[in-house]
Coordinates of C-alpha atoms in Angstrom, one line a residue:
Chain A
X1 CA 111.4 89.4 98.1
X2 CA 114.4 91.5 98.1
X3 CA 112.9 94.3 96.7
X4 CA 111.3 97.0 98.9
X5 CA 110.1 99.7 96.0
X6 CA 109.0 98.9 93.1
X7 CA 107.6 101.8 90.5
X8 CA 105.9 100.6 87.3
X9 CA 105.6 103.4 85.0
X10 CA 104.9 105.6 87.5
X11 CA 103.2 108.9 86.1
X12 CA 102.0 112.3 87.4
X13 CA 100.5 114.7 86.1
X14 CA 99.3 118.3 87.0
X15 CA 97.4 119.6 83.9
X16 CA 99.9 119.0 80.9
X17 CA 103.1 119.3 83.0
X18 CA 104.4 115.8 84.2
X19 CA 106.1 115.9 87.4
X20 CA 106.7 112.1 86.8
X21 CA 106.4 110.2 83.4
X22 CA 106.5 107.2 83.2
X23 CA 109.1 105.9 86.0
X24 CA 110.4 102.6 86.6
X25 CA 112.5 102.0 89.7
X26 CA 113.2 99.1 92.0
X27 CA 115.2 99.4 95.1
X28 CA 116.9 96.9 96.9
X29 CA 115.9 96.2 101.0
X30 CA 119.5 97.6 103.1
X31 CA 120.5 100.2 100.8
X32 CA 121.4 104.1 101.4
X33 CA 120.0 105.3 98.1
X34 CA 120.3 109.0 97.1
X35 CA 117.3 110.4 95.0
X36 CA 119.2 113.3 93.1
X37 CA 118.3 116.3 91.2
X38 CA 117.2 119.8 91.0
X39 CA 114.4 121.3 92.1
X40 CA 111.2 120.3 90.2
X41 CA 112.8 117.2 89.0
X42 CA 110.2 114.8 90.8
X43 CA 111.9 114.0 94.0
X44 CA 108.8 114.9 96.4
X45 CA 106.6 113.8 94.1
X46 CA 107.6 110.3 94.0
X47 CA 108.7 110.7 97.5
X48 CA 105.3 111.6 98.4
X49 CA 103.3 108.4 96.1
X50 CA 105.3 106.5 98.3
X51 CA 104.3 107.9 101.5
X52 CA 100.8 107.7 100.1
X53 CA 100.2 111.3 100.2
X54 CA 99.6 111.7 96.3
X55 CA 97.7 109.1 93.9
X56 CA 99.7 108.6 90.7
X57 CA 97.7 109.5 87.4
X58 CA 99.2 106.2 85.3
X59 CA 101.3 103.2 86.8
X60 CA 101.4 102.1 90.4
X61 CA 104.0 101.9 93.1
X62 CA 104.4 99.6 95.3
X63 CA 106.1 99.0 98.8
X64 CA 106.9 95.2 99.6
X65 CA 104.6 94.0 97.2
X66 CA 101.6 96.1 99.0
X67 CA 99.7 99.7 97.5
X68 CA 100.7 102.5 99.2
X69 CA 98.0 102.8 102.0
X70 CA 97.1 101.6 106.0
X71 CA 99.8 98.4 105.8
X72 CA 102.2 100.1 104.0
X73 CA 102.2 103.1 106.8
X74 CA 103.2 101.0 109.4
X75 CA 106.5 99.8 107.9
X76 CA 107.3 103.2 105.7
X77 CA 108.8 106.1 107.8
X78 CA 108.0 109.7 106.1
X79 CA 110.3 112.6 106.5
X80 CA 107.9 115.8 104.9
X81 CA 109.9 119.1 103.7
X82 CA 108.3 120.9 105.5
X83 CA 106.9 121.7 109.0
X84 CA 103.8 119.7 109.5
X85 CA 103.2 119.9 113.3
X86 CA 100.5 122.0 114.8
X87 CA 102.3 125.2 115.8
X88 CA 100.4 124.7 119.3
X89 CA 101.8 121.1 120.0
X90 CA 104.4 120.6 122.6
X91 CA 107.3 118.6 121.4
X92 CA 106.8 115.7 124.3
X93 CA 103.0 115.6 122.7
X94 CA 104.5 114.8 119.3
X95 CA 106.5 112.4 121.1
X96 CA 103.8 110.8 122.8
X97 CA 101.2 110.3 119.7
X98 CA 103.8 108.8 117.4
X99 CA 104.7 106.0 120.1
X100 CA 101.0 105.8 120.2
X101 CA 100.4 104.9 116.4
X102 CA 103.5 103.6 115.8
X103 CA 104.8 100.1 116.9
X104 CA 108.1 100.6 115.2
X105 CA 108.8 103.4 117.5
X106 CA 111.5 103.8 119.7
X107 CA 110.5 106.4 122.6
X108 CA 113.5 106.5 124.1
X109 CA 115.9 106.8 121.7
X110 CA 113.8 109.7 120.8
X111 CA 114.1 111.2 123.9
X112 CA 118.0 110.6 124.3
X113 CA 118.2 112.1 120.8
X114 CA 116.6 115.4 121.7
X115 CA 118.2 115.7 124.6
X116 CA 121.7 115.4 123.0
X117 CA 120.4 118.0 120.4
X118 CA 119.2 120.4 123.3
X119 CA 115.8 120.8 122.4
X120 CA 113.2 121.5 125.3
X121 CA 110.7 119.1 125.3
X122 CA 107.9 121.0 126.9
X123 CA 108.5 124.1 123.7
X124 CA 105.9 124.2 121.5
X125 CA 106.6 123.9 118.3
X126 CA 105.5 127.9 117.2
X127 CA 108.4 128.8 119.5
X128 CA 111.0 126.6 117.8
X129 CA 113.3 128.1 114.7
X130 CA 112.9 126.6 111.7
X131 CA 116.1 124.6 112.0
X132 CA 114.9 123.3 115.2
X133 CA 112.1 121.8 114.1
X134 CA 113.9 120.2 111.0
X135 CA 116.0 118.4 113.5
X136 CA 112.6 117.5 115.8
X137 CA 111.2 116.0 112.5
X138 CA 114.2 114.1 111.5
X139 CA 114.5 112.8 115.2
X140 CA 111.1 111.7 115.4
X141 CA 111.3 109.7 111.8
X142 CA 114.7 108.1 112.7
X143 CA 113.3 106.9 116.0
X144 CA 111.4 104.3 114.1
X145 CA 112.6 101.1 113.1
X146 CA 110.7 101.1 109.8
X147 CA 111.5 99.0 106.6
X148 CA 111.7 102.0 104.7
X149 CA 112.6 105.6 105.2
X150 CA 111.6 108.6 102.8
X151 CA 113.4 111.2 103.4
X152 CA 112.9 114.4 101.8
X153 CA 115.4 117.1 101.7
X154 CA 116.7 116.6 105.4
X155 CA 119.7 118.5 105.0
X156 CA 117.8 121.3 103.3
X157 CA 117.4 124.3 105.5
X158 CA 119.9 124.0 107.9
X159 CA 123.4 125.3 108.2
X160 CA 126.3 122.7 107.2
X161 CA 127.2 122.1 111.1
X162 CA 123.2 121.4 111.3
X163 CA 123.3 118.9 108.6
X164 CA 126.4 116.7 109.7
X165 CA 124.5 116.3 112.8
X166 CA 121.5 114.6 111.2
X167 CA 123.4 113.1 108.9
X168 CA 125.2 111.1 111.2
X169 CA 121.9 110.6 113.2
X170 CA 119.9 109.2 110.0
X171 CA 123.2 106.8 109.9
X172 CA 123.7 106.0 113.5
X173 CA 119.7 105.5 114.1
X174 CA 117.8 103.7 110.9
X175 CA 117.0 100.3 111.0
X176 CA 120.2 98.5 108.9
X177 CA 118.0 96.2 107.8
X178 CA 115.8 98.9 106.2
X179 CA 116.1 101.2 103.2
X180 CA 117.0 104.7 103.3
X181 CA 115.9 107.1 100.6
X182 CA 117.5 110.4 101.1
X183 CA 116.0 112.9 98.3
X184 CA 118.3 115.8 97.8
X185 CA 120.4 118.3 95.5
X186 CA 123.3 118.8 98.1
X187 CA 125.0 116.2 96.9
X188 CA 128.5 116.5 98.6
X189 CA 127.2 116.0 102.1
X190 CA 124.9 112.7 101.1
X191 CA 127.5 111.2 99.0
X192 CA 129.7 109.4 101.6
X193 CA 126.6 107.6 103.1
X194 CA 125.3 106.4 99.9
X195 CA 125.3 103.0 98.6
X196 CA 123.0 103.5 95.4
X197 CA 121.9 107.0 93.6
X198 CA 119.1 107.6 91.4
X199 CA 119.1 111.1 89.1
X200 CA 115.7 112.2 88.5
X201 CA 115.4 114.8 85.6
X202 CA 112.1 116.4 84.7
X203 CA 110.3 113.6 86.1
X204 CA 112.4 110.9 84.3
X205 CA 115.2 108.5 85.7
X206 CA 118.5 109.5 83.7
X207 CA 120.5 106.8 86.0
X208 CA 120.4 104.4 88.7
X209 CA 123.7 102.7 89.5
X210 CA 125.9 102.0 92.8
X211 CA 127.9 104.9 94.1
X212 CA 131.2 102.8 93.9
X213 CA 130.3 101.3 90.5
X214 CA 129.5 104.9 89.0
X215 CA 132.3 106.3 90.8
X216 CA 135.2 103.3 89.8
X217 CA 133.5 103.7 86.0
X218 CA 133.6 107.5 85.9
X219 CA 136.7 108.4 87.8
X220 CA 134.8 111.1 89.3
X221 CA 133.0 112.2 92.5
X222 CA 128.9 112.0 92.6
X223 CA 128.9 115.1 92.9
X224 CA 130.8 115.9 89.5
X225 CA 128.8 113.3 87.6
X226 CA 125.3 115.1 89.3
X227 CA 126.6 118.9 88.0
X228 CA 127.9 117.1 84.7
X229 CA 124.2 115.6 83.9
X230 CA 122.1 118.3 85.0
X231 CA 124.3 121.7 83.8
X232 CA 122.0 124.1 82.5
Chain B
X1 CA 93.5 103.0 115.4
X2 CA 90.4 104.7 115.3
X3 CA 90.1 104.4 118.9
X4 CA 93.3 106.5 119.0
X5 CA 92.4 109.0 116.3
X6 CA 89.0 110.1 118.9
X7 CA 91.7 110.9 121.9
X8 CA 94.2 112.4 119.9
X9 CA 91.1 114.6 118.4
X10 CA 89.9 115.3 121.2
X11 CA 93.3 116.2 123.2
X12 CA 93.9 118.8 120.1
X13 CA 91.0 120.3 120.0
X14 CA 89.4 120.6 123.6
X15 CA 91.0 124.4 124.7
X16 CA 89.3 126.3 122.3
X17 CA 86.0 124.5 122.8
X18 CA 86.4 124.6 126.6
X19 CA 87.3 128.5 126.5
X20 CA 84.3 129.2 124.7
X21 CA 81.7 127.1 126.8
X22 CA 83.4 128.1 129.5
X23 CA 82.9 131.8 129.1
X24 CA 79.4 131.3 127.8
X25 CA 78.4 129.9 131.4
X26 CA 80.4 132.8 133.1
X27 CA 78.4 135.6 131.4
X28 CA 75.4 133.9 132.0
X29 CA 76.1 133.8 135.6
X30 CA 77.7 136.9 135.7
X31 CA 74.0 138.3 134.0
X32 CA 72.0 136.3 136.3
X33 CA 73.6 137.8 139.6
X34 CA 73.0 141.2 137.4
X35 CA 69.6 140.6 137.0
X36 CA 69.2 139.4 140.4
X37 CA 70.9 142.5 142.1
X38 CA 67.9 144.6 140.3
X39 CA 67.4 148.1 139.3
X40 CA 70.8 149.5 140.3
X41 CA 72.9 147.7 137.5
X42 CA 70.5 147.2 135.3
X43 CA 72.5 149.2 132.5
X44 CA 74.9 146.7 133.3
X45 CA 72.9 143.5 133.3
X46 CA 71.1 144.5 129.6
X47 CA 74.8 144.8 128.3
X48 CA 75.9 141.3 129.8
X49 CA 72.4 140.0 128.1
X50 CA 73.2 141.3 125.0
X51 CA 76.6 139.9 125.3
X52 CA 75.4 136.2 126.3
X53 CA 73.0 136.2 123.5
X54 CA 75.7 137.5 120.8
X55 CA 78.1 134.9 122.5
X56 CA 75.5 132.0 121.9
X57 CA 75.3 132.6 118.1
X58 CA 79.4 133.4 117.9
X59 CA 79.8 130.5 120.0
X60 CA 77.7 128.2 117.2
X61 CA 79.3 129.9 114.7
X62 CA 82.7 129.2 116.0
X63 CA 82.3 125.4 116.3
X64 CA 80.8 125.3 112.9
X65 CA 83.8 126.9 111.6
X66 CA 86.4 124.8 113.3
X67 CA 84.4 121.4 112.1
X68 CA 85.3 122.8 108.6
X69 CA 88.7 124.0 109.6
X70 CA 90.3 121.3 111.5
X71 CA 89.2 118.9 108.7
X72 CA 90.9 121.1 106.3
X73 CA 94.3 121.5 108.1
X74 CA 95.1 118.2 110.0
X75 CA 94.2 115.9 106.4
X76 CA 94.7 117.9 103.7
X77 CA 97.6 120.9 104.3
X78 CA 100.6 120.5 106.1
X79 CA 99.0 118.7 108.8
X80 CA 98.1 116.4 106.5
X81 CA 101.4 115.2 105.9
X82 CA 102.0 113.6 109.6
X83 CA 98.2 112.8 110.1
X84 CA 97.7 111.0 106.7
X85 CA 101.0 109.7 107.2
X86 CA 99.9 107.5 110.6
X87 CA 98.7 104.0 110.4
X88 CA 95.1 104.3 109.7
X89 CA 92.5 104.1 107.1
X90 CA 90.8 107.3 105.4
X91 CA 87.8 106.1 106.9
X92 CA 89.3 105.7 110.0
X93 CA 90.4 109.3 109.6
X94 CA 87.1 111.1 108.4
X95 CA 85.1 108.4 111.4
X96 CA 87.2 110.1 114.0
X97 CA 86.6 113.7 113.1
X98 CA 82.8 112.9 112.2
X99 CA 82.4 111.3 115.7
X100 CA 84.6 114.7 117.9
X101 CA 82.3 116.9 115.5
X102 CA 79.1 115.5 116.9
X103 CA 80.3 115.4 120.3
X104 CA 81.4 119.0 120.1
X105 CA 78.2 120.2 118.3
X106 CA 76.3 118.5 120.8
X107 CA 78.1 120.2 124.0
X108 CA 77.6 123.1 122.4
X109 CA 73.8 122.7 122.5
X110 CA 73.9 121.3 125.8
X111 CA 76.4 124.7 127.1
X112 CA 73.7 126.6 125.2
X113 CA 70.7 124.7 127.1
X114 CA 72.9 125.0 130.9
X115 CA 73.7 128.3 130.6
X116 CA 70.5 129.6 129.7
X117 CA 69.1 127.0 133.0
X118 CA 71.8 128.8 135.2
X119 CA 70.8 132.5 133.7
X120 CA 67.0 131.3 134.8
X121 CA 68.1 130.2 138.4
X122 CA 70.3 132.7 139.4
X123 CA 68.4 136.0 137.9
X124 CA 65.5 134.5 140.2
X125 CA 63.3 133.3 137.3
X126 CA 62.8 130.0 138.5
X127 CA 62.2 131.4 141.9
X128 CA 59.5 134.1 140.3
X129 CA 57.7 131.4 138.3
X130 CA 57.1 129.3 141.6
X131 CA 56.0 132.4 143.3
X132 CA 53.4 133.1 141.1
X133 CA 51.8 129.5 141.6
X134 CA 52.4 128.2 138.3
X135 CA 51.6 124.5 138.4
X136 CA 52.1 122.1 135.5
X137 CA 49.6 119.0 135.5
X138 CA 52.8 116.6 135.5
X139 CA 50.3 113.5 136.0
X140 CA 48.0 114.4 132.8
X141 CA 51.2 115.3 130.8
X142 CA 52.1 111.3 131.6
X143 CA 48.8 110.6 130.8
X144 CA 49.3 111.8 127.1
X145 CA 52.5 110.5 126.8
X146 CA 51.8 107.0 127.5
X147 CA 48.6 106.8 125.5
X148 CA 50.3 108.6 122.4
X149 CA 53.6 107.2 122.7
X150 CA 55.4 110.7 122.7
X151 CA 58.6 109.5 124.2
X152 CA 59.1 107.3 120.9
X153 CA 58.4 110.5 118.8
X154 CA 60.9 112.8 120.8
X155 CA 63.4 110.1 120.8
X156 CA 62.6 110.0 117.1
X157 CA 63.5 113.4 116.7
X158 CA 66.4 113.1 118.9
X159 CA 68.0 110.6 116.8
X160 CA 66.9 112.6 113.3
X161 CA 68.9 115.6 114.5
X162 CA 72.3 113.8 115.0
X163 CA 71.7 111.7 112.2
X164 CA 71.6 115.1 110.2
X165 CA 73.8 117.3 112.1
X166 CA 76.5 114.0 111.1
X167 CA 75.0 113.7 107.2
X168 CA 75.2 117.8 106.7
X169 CA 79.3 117.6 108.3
X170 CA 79.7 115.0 105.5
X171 CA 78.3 117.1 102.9
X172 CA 81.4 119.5 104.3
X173 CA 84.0 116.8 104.1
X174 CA 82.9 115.1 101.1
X175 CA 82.8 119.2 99.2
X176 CA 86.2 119.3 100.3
X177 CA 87.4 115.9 99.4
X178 CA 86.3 116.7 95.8
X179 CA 88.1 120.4 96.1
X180 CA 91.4 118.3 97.0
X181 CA 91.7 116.8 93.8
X182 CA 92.2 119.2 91.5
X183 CA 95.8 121.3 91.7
X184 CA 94.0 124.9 91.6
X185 CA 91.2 126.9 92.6
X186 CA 90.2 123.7 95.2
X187 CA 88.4 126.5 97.8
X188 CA 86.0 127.2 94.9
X189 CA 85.5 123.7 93.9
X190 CA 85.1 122.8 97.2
X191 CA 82.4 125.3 97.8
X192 CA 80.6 125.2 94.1
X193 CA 80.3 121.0 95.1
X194 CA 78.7 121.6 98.6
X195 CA 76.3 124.3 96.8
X196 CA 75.4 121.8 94.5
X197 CA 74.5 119.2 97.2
X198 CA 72.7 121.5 99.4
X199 CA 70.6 122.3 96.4
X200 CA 70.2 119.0 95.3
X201 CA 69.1 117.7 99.0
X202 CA 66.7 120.7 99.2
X203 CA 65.0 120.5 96.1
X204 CA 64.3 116.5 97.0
X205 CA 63.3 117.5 100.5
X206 CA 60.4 119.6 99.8
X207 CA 59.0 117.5 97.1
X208 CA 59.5 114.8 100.1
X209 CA 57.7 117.3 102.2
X210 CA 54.8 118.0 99.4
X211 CA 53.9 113.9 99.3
X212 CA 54.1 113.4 103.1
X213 CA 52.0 116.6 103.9
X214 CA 49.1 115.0 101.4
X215 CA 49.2 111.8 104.0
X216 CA 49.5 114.1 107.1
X217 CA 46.8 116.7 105.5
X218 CA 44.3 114.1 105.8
X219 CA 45.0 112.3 109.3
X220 CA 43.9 116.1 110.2
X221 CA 41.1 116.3 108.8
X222 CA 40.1 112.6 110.7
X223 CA 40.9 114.4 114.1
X224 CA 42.8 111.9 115.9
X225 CA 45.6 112.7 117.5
X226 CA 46.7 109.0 118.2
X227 CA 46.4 108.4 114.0
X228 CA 48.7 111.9 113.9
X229 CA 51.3 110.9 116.3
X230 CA 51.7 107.7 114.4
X231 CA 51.8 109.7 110.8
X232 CA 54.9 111.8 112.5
X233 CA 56.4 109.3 113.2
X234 CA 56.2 107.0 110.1
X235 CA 57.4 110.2 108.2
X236 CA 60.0 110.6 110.8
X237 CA 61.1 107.4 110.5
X238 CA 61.5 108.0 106.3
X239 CA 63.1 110.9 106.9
X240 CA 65.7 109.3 109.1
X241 CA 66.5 106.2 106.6
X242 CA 67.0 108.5 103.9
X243 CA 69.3 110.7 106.4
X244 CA 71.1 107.8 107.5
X245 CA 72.0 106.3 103.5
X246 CA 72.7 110.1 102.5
X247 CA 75.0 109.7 105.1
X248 CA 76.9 106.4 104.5
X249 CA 77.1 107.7 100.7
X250 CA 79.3 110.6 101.5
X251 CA 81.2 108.9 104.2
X252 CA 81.9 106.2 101.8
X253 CA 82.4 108.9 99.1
X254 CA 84.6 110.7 101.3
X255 CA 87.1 108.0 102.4
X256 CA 87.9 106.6 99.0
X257 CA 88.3 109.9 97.1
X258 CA 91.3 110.3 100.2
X259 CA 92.2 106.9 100.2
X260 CA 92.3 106.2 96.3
X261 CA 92.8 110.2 95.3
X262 CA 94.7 112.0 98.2
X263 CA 96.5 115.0 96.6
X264 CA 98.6 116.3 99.2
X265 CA 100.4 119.6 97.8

């Protein structure tokens, strides 16, 4: 099976506001795929069905054929938007547990990572900045050699020397055999990685095409097709 | 997995607990050498008694509170995004902070049980009581326990208070698996569901009480202890099957609401 996601009318719903209605996706196993749009658009949500984190109200998802749930875990690395560690954690502990509970995980890559990025692994993570802890997170989920990453918003809160730096350690550390899904509005710094991009508006896919294809087709940029589809 | 879950449970949790036991057994043994010393800081000791005894019922209070809490914020906030995200089943998940619950709840009790043992020995109680001659008829006391069976009825008992302590923490979990799955106002769903089931288990529990006390009522009246000791027990015994299925309900309950339902937000 060369498909690694597969959405099947994927819907969710809080109250009468759909954050996703009615989604059908499939993406290929060895691709870079961006998962573009604003904010509200559905990103996390799907992002987060995925990651099993959030049960869909309609339609199902599926990873390599499998529900979202203990089998799926092991093969689908999760980047959150958001801190997630205890605030009293040490970095090395964090270290430590997810080469525990993860096969897939690659300890010292981690720690050669970290080290090139400066960050003391005996801090805990309520004395790291923001931006630090991004790049601890990002570190940590690249370390594994998973089938599929879900990455959401990595390049979000950190300044643009911050986010060439994980860019080119999402690219220079994932699995090529795996799927990346990079879910993001800044489009310009993703787009020269990307091999596929999906735009998700208002919880609905508006396009899913190869960056080359989409670019050769539009004579334009990702980024200029991305602010041409969603201007307000 | 769930193997790993218990250390990692443990390793995350252990300071607080061990701060707290820890200075529930030094102000015990500070009060103890207090009391010991005698008149001339006995200001001083009443304060240190009244501080051990507050710091037993903060102390319980405490570890109630975290049972609830670190349930709350390693599955279902932040946290929950990396814990829910590792390799394991929700069952796997709610087993391993069920089982560190107990354990905790239970050194507690045992702190509480040490502490008041090391308060007895060093204020010189112990020492007072075997002054005074007091003798306990150890070999009667055997006696009675062999022809009654009493070690099967405190072993009963034993095993009836964890299996409650463990069904009550699910009530907890289960109240706030059921707040999780709506998008607002999940505190007060949370806390309107355990209500309900505290209500619901109470109102069974005395009409349980009302039927058994009619068979107990008149084992009584027959005068025979042996007859009573078995009635305990067979009640006991009721008690703890119906504990033990409450129990596997919510856990059951509780692990596919966040396997099936999880609602991360």
């Amino acid at each position: 099976m060369s498909e690694i996601l597969k959405a099947d009318q994927l819907t969710k719903r809080y109250g009468g506001l759909f954050a996703l209605d009615h989604v059908d996706l499939s993406l290929e196993r060895g691709r870079i795929v961006g998962l573009l749009g604003p904010n509200g658009s559905g990103k996390t949500t799907l992002l987060k069905i995925a990651a099993g984190l959030l049960s869909p109200s309609e339609g199902e998802l599926t990873i390599d054929g499998e529900m979202p749930g203990k089998s799926t875990k092991r093969v689908v690395a999760y980047l959150p938007d958001r801190p997630v560690c205890s605030k009293s954690m040490r970095v090395r502990d964090l270290v430590k547990k997810l080469d525990d509970f993860f096969d897939d995980f690659d300890r010292d890559q981690a720690l050669q990572l970290l080290s090139e990025m400066d960050i003391d692994l005996d801090k805990r993570f309520k004395e790291l900045s923001k931006g630090t802890i991004d790049k601890v997170q990002i570190v940590l989920t690249m370390s594994r050699k998973a089938a599929l990453y879900l990455l959401d918003e990595p390049i979000g809160g950190v300044d643009p020397a911050a986010r060439e730096l994980i860019i080119k350690t999402i690219i220079n550390n994932y699995n090529p055999e795996a799927t990346v899904v990079i879910a993001t509005h800044l489009i310009a710094d993703v787009e020269p990685v990307l091999d596929d991009v999906v735009f998700l508006k208002q919880g609905h896919i508006v396009l899913h095409q190869d960056v080359d294809g989409l670019r050769a087709e539009r004579e334009k940029s990702v980024d200029e097709i991305f602010r041409e589809v969603f201007s307000c | 997995m769930l193997g790993k879950l218990i250390k990692y449970e443990f390793k995350e949790s252990w300071q607080p607990m061990a701060i707290v036991f820890g200075l529930m057994l030094a102000v015990a043994l500070i009060d103890g050498i207090a009391m010991r010393v005698g008149a001339r800081v006995e200001a001083f000791a009443n304060l240190m008694s009244a501080i051990f005894g507050l710091l037993v019922v903060v102390a319980g209070v405490l570890v109630i509170v975290w049972t609830v809490k670190r349930f709350y914020d390693n599955l279902l906030s932040d946290q929950g995004y990396m814990t829910m995200a590792l390799p394991a089943s929700a069952a796997e998940q709610v087993g391993a902070k069920l089982i560190v619950n107990i354990v905790w709840i239970l050194a507690y009790v045992a702190v509480v049980c040490l502490s008041t043992a090391l308060l007895f020995v060093v204020s010189g109680g112990y020492e007072e009581v075997a002054r005074q001659g007091i003798a306990w008829d150890f070999q009667q006391l055997n006696v009675s326990i062999a022809q009654y069976h009493l070690w099967a009825s405190f072993w009963l008992v034993v095993v009836l208070t964890a299996a409650s302590l463990a069904e009550t923490i699910l009530t907890v979990y289960f109240a706030m698996a059921v707040g999780q799955l709506v998008h607002r106002h999940r505190v007060l769903l949370s806390v309107v569901t355990w209500i309900g089931i505290a209500v619901v288990e109470q109102i069974l529990s005395v009409r349980m009480m009302y039927v058994m006390s009619d068979n107990m009522n008149s084992v009584v009246a027959a005068a025979n202890f042996g007859k009573l000791v078995g009635a305990f027990n067979q009640s006991g015994l009721i008690a703890l099957v119906i504990t033990l299925v409450l129990g596997a309900i919510w856990f059951i309950a509780t692990s596919w609401i966040l396997d099936r339902h999880l609602n991360l937000e």
